[in-house]
Tab-separated table of C-alpha atoms in Angstrom:
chain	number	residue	atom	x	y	z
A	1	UNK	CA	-0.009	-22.151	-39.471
A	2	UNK	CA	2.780	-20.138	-37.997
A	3	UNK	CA	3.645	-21.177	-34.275
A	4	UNK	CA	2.905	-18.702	-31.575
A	5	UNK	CA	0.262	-16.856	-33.603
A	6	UNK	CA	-2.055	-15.281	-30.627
A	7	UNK	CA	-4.658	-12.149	-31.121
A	8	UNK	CA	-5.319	-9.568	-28.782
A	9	UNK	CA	-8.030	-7.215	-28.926
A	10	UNK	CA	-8.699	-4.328	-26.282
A	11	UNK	CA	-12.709	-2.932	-26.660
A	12	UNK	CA	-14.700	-1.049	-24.627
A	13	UNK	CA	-17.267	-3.447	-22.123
A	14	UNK	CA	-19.588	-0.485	-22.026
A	15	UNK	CA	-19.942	2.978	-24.197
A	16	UNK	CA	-22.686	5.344	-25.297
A	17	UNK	CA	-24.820	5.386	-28.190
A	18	UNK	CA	-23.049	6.912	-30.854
A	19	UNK	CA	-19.768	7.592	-28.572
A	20	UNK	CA	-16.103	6.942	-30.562
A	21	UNK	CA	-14.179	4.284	-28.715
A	22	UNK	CA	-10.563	3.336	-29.158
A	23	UNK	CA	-9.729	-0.183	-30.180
A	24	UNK	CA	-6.531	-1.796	-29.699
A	25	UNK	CA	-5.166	-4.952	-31.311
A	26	UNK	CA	-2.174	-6.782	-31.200
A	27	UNK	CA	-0.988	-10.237	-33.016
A	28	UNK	CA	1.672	-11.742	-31.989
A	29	UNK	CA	3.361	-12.860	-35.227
A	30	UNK	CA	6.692	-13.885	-37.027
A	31	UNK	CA	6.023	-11.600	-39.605
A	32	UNK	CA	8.769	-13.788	-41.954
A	33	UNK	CA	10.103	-11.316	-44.280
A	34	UNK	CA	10.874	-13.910	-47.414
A	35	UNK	CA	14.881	-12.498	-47.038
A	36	UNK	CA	15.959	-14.981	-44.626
A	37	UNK	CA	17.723	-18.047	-44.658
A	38	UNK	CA	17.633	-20.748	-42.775
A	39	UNK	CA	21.006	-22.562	-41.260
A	40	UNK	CA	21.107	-25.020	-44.626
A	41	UNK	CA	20.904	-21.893	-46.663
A	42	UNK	CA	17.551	-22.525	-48.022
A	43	UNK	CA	15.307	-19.058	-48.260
A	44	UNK	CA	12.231	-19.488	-45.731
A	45	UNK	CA	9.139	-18.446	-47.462
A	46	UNK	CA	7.719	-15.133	-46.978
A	47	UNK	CA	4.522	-15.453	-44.366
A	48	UNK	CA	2.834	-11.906	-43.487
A	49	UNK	CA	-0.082	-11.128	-42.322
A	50	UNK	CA	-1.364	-9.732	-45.575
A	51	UNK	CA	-4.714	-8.274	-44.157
A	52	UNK	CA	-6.515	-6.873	-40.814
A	53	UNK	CA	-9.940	-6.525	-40.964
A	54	UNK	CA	-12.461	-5.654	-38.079
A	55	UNK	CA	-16.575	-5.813	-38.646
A	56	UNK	CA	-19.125	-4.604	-36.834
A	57	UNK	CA	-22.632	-5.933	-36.843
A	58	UNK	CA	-21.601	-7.537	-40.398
A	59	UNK	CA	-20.535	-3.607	-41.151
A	60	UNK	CA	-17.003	-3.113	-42.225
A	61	UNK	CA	-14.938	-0.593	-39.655
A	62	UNK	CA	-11.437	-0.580	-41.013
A	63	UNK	CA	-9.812	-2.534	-43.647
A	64	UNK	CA	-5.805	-2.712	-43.637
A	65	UNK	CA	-3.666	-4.376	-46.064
A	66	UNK	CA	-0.201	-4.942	-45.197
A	67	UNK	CA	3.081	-5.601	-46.623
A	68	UNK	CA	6.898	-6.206	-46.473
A	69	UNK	CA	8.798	-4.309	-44.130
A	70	UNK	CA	5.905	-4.162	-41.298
A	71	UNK	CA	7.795	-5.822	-38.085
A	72	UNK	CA	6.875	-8.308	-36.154
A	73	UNK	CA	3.501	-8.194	-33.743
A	74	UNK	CA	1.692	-5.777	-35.496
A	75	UNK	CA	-0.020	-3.765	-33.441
A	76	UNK	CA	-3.573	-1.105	-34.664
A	77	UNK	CA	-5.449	1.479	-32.802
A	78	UNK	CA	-8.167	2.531	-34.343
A	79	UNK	CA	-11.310	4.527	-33.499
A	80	UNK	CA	-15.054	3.586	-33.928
A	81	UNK	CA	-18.140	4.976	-32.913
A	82	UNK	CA	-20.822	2.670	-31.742
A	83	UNK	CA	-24.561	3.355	-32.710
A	84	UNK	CA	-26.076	-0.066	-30.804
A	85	UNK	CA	-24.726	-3.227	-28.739
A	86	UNK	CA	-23.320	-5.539	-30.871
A	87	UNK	CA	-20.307	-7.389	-31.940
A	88	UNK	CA	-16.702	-6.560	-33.520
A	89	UNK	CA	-15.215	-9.069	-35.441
A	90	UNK	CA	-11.503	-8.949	-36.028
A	91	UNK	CA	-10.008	-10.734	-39.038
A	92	UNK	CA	-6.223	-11.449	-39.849
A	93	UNK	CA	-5.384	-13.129	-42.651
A	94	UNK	CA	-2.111	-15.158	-43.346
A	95	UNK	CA	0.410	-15.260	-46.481
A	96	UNK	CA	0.153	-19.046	-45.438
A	97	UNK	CA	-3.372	-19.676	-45.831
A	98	UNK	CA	-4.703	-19.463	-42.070
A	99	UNK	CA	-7.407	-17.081	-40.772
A	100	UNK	CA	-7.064	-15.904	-36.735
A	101	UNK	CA	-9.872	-14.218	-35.878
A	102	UNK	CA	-11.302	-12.457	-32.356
A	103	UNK	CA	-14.510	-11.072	-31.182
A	104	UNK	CA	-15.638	-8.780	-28.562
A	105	UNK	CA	-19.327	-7.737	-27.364
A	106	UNK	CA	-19.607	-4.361	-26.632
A	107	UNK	CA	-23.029	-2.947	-24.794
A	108	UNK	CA	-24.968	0.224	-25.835
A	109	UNK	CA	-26.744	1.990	-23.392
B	1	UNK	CA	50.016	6.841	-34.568
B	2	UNK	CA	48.396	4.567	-32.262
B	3	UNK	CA	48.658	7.251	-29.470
B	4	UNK	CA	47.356	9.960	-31.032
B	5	UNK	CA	44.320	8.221	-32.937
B	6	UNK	CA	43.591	7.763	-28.860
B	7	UNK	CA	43.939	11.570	-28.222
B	8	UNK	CA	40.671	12.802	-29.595
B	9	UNK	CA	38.657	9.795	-27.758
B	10	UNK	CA	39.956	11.027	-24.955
B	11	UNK	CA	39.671	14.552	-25.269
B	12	UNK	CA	35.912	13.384	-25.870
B	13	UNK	CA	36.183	11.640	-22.620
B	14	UNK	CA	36.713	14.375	-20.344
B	15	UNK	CA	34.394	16.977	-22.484
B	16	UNK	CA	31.724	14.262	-21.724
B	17	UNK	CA	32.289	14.699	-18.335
B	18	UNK	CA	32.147	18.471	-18.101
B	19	UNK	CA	29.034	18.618	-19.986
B	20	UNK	CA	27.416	16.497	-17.542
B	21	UNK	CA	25.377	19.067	-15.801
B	22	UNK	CA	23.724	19.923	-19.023
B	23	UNK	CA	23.268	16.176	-19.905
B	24	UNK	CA	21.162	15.878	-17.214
B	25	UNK	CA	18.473	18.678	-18.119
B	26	UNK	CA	18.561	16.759	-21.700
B	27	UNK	CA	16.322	13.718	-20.190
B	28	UNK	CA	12.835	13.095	-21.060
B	29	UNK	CA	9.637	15.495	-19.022
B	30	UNK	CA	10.964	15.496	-15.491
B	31	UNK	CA	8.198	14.540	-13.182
B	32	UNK	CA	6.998	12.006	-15.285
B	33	UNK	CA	5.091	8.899	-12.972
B	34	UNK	CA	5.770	5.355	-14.344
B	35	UNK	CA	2.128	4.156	-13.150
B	36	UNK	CA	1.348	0.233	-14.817
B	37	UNK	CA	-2.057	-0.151	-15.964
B	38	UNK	CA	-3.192	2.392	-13.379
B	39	UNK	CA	-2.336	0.951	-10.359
B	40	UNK	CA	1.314	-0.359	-10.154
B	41	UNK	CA	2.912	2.672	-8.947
B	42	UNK	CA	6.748	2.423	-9.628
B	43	UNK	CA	9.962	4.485	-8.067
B	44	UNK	CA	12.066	5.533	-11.418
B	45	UNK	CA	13.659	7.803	-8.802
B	46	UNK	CA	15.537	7.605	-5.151
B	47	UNK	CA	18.710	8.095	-3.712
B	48	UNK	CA	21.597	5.968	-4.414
B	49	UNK	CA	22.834	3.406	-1.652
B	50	UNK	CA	25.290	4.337	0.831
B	51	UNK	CA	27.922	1.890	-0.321
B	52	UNK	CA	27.653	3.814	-4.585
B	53	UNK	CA	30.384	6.462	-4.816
B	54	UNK	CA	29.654	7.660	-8.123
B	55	UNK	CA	25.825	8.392	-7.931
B	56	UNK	CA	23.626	10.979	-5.775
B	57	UNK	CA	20.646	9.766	-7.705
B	58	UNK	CA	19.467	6.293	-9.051
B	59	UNK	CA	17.568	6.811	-12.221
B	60	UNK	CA	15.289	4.028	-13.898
B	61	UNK	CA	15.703	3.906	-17.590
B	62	UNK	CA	12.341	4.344	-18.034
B	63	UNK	CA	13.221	8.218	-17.593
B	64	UNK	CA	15.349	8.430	-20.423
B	65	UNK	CA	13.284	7.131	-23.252
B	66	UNK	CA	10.985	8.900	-25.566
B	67	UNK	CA	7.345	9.902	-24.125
B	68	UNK	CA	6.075	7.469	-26.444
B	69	UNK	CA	8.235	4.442	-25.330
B	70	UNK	CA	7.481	5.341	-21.594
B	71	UNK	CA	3.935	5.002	-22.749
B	72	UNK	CA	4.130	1.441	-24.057
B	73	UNK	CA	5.267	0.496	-20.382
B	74	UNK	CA	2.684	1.870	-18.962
B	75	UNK	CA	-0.407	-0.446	-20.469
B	76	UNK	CA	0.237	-4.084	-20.434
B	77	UNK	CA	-1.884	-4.212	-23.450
B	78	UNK	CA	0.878	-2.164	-25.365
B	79	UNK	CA	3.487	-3.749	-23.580
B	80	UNK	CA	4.882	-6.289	-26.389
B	81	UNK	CA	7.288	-7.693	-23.819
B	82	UNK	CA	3.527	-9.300	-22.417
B	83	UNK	CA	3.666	-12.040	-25.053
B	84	UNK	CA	6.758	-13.352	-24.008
B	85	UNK	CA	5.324	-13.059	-20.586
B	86	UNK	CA	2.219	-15.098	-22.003
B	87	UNK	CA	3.882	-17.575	-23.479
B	88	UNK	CA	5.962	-18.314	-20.511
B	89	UNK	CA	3.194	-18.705	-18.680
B	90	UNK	CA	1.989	-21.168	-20.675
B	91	UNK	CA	5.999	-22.860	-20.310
B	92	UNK	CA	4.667	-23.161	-16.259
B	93	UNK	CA	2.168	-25.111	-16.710
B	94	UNK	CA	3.429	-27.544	-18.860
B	95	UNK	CA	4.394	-30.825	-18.051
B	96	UNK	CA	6.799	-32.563	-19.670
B	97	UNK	CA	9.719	-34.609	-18.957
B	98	UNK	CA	10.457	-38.057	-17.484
B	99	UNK	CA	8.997	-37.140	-14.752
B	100	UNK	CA	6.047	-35.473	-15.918
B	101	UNK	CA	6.377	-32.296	-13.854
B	102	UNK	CA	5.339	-28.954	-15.112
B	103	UNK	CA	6.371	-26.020	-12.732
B	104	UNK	CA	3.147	-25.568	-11.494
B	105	UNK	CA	3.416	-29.296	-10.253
B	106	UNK	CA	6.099	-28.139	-7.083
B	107	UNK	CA	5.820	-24.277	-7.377
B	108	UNK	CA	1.564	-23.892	-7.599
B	109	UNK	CA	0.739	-20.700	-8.960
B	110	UNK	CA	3.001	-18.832	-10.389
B	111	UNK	CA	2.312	-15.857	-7.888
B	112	UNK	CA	4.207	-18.169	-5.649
B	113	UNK	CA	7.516	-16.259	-7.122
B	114	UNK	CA	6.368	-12.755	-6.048
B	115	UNK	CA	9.403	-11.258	-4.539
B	116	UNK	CA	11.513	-13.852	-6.222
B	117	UNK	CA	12.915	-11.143	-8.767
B	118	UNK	CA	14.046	-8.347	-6.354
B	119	UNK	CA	16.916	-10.754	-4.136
B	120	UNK	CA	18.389	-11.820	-7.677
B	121	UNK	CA	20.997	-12.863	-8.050
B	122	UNK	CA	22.134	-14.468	-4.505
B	123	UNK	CA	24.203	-16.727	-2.825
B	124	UNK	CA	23.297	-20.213	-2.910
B	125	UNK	CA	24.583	-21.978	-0.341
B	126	UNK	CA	23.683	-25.015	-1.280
B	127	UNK	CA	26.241	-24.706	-4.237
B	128	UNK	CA	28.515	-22.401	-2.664
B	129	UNK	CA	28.065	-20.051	-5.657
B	130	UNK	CA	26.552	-17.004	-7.072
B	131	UNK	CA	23.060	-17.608	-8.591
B	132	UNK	CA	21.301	-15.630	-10.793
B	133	UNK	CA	17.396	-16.279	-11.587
B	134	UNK	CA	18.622	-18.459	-15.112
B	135	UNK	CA	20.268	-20.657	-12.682
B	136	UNK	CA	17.224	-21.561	-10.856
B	137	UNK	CA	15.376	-21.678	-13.846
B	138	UNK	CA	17.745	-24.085	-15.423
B	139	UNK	CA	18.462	-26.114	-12.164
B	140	UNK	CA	14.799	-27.138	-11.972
B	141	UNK	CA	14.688	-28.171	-15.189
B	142	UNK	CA	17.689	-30.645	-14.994
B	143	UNK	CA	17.280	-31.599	-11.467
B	144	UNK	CA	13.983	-31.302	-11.066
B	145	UNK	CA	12.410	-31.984	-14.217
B	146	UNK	CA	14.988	-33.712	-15.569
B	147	UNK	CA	14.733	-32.342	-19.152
B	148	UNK	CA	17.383	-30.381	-20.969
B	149	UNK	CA	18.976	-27.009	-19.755
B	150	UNK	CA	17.385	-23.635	-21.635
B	151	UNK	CA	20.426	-21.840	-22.921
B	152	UNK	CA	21.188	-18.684	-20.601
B	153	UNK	CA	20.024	-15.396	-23.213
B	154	UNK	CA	17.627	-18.279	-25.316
B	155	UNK	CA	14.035	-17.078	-25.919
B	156	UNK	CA	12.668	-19.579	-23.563
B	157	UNK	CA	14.382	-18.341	-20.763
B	158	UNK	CA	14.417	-14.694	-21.183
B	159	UNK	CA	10.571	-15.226	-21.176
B	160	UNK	CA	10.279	-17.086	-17.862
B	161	UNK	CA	12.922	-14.815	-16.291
B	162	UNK	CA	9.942	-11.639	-17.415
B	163	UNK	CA	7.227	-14.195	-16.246
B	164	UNK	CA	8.964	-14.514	-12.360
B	165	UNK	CA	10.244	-10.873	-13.098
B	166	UNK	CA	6.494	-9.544	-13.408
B	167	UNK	CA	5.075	-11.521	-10.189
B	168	UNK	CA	7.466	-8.459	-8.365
B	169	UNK	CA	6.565	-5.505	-9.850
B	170	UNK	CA	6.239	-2.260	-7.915
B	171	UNK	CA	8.565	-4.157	-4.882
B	172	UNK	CA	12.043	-2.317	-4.100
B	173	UNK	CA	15.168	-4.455	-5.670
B	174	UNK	CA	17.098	-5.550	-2.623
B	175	UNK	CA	20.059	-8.320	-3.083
B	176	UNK	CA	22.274	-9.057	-0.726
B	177	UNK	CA	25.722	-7.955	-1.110
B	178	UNK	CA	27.096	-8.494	2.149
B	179	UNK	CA	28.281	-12.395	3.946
B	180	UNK	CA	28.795	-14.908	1.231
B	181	UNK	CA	27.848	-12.326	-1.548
B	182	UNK	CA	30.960	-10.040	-0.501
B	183	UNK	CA	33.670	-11.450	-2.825
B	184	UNK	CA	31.367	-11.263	-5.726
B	185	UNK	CA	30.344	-8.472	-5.556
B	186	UNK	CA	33.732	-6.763	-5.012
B	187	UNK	CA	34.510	-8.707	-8.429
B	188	UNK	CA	31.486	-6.833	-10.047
B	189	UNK	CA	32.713	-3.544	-8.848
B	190	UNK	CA	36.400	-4.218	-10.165
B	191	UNK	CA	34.842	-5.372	-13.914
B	192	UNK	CA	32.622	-1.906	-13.598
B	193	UNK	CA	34.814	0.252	-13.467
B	194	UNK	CA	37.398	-1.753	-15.493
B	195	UNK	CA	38.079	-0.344	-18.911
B	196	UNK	CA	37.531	-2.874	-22.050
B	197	UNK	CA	38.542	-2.635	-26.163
B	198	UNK	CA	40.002	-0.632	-28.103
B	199	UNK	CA	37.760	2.442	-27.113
B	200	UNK	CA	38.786	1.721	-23.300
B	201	UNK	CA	35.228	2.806	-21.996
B	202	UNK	CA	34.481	0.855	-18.336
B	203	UNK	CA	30.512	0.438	-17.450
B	204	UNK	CA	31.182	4.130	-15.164
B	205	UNK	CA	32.468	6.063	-18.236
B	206	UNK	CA	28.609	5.906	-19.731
B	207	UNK	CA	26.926	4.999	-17.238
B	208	UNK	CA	28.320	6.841	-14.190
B	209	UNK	CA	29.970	9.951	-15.731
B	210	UNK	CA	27.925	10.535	-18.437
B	211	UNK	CA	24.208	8.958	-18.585
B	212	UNK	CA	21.737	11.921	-19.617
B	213	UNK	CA	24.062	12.640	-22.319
B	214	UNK	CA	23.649	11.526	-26.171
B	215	UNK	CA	25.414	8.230	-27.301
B	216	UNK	CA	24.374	9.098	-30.971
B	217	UNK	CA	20.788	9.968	-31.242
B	218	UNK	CA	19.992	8.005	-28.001
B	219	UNK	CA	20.171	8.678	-24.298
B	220	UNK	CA	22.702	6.876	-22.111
B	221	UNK	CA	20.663	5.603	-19.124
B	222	UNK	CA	22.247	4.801	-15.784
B	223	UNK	CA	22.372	1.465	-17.041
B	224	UNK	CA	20.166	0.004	-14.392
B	225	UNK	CA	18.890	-3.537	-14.471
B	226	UNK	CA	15.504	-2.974	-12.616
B	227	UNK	CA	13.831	-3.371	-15.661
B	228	UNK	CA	15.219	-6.414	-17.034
B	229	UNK	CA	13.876	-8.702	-19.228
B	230	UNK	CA	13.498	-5.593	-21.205
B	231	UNK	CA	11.784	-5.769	-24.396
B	232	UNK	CA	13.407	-3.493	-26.880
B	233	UNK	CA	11.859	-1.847	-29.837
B	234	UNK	CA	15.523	-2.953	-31.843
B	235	UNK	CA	15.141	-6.356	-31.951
B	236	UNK	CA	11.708	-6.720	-30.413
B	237	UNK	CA	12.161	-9.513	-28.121
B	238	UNK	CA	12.945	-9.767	-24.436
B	239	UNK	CA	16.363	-9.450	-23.600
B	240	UNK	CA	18.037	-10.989	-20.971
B	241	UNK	CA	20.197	-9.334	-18.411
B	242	UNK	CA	23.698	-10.762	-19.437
B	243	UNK	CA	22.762	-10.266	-22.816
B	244	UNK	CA	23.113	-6.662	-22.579
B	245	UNK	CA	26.113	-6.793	-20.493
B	246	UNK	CA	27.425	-8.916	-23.588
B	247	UNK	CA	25.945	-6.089	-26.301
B	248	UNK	CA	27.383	-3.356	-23.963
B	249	UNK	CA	31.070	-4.765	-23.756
B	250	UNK	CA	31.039	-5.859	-27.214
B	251	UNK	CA	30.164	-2.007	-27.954
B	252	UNK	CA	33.467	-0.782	-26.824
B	253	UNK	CA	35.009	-3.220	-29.110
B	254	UNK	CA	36.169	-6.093	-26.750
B	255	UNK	CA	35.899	-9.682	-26.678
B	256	UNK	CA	32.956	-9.849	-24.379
B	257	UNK	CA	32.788	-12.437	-21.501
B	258	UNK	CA	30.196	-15.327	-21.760
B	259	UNK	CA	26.753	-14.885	-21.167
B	260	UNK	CA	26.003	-16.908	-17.745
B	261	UNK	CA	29.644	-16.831	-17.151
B	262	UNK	CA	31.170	-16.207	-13.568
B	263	UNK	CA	32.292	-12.254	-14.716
B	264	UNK	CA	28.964	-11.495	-15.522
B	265	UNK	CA	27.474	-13.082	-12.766
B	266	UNK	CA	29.551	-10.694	-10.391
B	267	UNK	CA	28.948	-7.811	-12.244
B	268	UNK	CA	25.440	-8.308	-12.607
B	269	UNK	CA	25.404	-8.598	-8.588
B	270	UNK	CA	27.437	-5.389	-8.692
B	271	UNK	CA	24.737	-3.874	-11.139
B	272	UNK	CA	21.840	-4.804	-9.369
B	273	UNK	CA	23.149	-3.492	-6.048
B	274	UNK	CA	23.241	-0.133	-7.704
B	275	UNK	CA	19.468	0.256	-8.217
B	276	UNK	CA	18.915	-1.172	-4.832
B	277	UNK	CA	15.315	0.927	-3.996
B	278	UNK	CA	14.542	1.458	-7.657
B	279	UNK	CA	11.237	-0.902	-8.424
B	280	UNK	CA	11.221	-3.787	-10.563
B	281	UNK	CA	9.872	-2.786	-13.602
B	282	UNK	CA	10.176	-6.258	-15.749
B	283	UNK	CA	9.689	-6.581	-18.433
B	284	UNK	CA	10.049	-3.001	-19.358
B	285	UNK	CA	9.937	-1.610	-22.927
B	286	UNK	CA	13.177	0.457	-24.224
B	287	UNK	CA	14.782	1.302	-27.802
């Protein structure tokens, strides 16, 4: 797991059925780009985050897949429009094998 | 030939100068309010102290970025500098050392610093020098803690000078450049408006004569330090105070002084006092 790996996600407490909300999210993250060396010359491996996901209910909202050349913290905004309370579910997936993930409640009335 | 490869930098000089009414008009939407998260209202604009010759005006540097740069300053949440606020805070409360102090073991809360930011640097009597906020930072850690010394533009550092930067925001910057403070800050004046390298440019030539005007595709700013740490979209990281100077001077193709060094403590004094009355705004986001 890379160090200093913390997710950030900005949702709505409180929205209308069926309104579109604006979701924010932010990871901080290396982002290693596979190019660099480290001070003994040896080439540190590459370790993205390869994939964003967010859920709601169990419903997919917005699937990203990322590559090289994205910079470090990568940051989405994204819209969604909620029909009931419920759950998002934020996924990020590592080159490296780890999973950070991040929920927020939202309520419907 | 070395004289007249000089000429046209020159002549360059003085049209920069001339064009400096028009400069001006070139900044980003006048009027614009820095407001943070809604309620932090900040002063980007006020008049220049008494004791500044060269200025009418002091200018944040907020002004003269991009709409969408000022925007990422004005939500936390899209304020990247945060993390290295976070993490920081996370530095305060840890304890470590031989003597098993964290900051939070002498300081409290970290809210404890409020105001800490906008007297920096200042005279410590104490060690009959100069200090800047590293200095603290790095005397409580080796006298107080009793663990090793951060180094002056590390990560570390930069992040805990945002993290006591951040307690201040919204209050006036207000150090002290009169008593003790004098000398250095007559230093800092001298280095200002000293010319370095081989393109001979002092801090005023930019940032006096000619901010508001393009330095390639970007805006010279008045070079204000209100803002520092800054966390710029280049490199994004915080960056420290004297690690600017150090990118600045190196820019006009000199051998810079030394980060934490005594020329860039004075000048930073000297810098400071120039955006006396502008808010701090650390850490602010810039290009």
């Amino acid at each position: 797991m890379a160090s200093g790996v913390k997710p950030r996600v900005k949702v709505p407490k409180t929205a209308a059925a069926g309104e579109t909300i604006t979701i924010k999210t932010l990871i901080s993250h290396k982002m290693e780009s596979g190019q660099r060396k480290d001070s003994d010359g040896n080439l540190i491996p590459q370790s993205i985050i390869n994939t964003f996901t967010c859920d709601f209910n169990g419903q997919n909202v917005i699937s990203v897949e990322l590559h090289g050349a994205i910079s470090t913290n990568p940051y989405f905004q994204f819209e969604a429009t909620v029909p009931e309370s419920g759950d998002f579910t934020f996924t990020w997936n590592d080159d490296d094998g780890s999973t950070y993930t991040d929920t927020k409640s939202i309520a419907v009335s | 030939m070395k004289i007249s490869k000089l000429h046209p930098i020159m002549q360059l000089a003085t049209a920069a100068t001339l064009a400096l009414g028009l400069g001006v008009a070139a900044q980003a939407e006048e009027g614009a309010k820095l407001i943070v998260n809604g309620e932090i209202e900040m002063v980007t604009r006020t008049a220049a102290p008494a004791y500044i010759d060269g200025l009418d005006e002091i200018i944040s540097g907020w002004e003269f970025r991009s709409t969408e740069t000022q925007a990422l300053q004005m939500d936390d949440f899209d304020n990247s500098g945060m993390l290295g606020v976070d993490s920081a805070l996370e530095a305060w409360n840890k304890v470590q050392g031989p003597e098993q102090k964290s900051c939070a073991t002498c300081h409290g809360d970290v809210e404890s610093m409020k105001g800490v930011r906008t007297v920096m640097p200042k005279f410590n009597e104490e060690a009959n020098d100069l200090w800047t906020l590293e200095d603290y930072i790095n005397n409580c850690r080796t006298e107080r803690q009793n663990v090793e010394a951060w180094g002056y533009t590390g990560g570390s550092m930069t992040n805990m000078a945002a993290l006591i930067a951040v307690q201040s925001r919204g209050m006036p910057m207000n150090v002290a450049i009169d008593g003790p403070a004098a000398p250095f800050w007559e230093a800092g004046k001298e280095l200002y408006y000293a010319r370095t390298g081989v393109l001979e440019l002092s801090c005023a030539s930019c940032h006096e004569q000619s901010y508001g005007l393009h330095i390639r595709a970007d805006h010279l700013s008045q070079g204000q330090i209100n803002g520092f740490p800054a966390y710029r979209l280049k490199n994004a990281k915080l960056n420290g105070i004297h690690a600017r100077f150090k990118g600045c001077v190196r820019d006009t193709k000199a051998e810079t002084y030394k980060p934490g060094g005594p020329e860039f403590h004075a000048l930073e004094l000297y810098v400071a006092s120039r955006g006396n009355g502008l808010t701090v705004e650390g850490p602010s986001v810039r290009n």
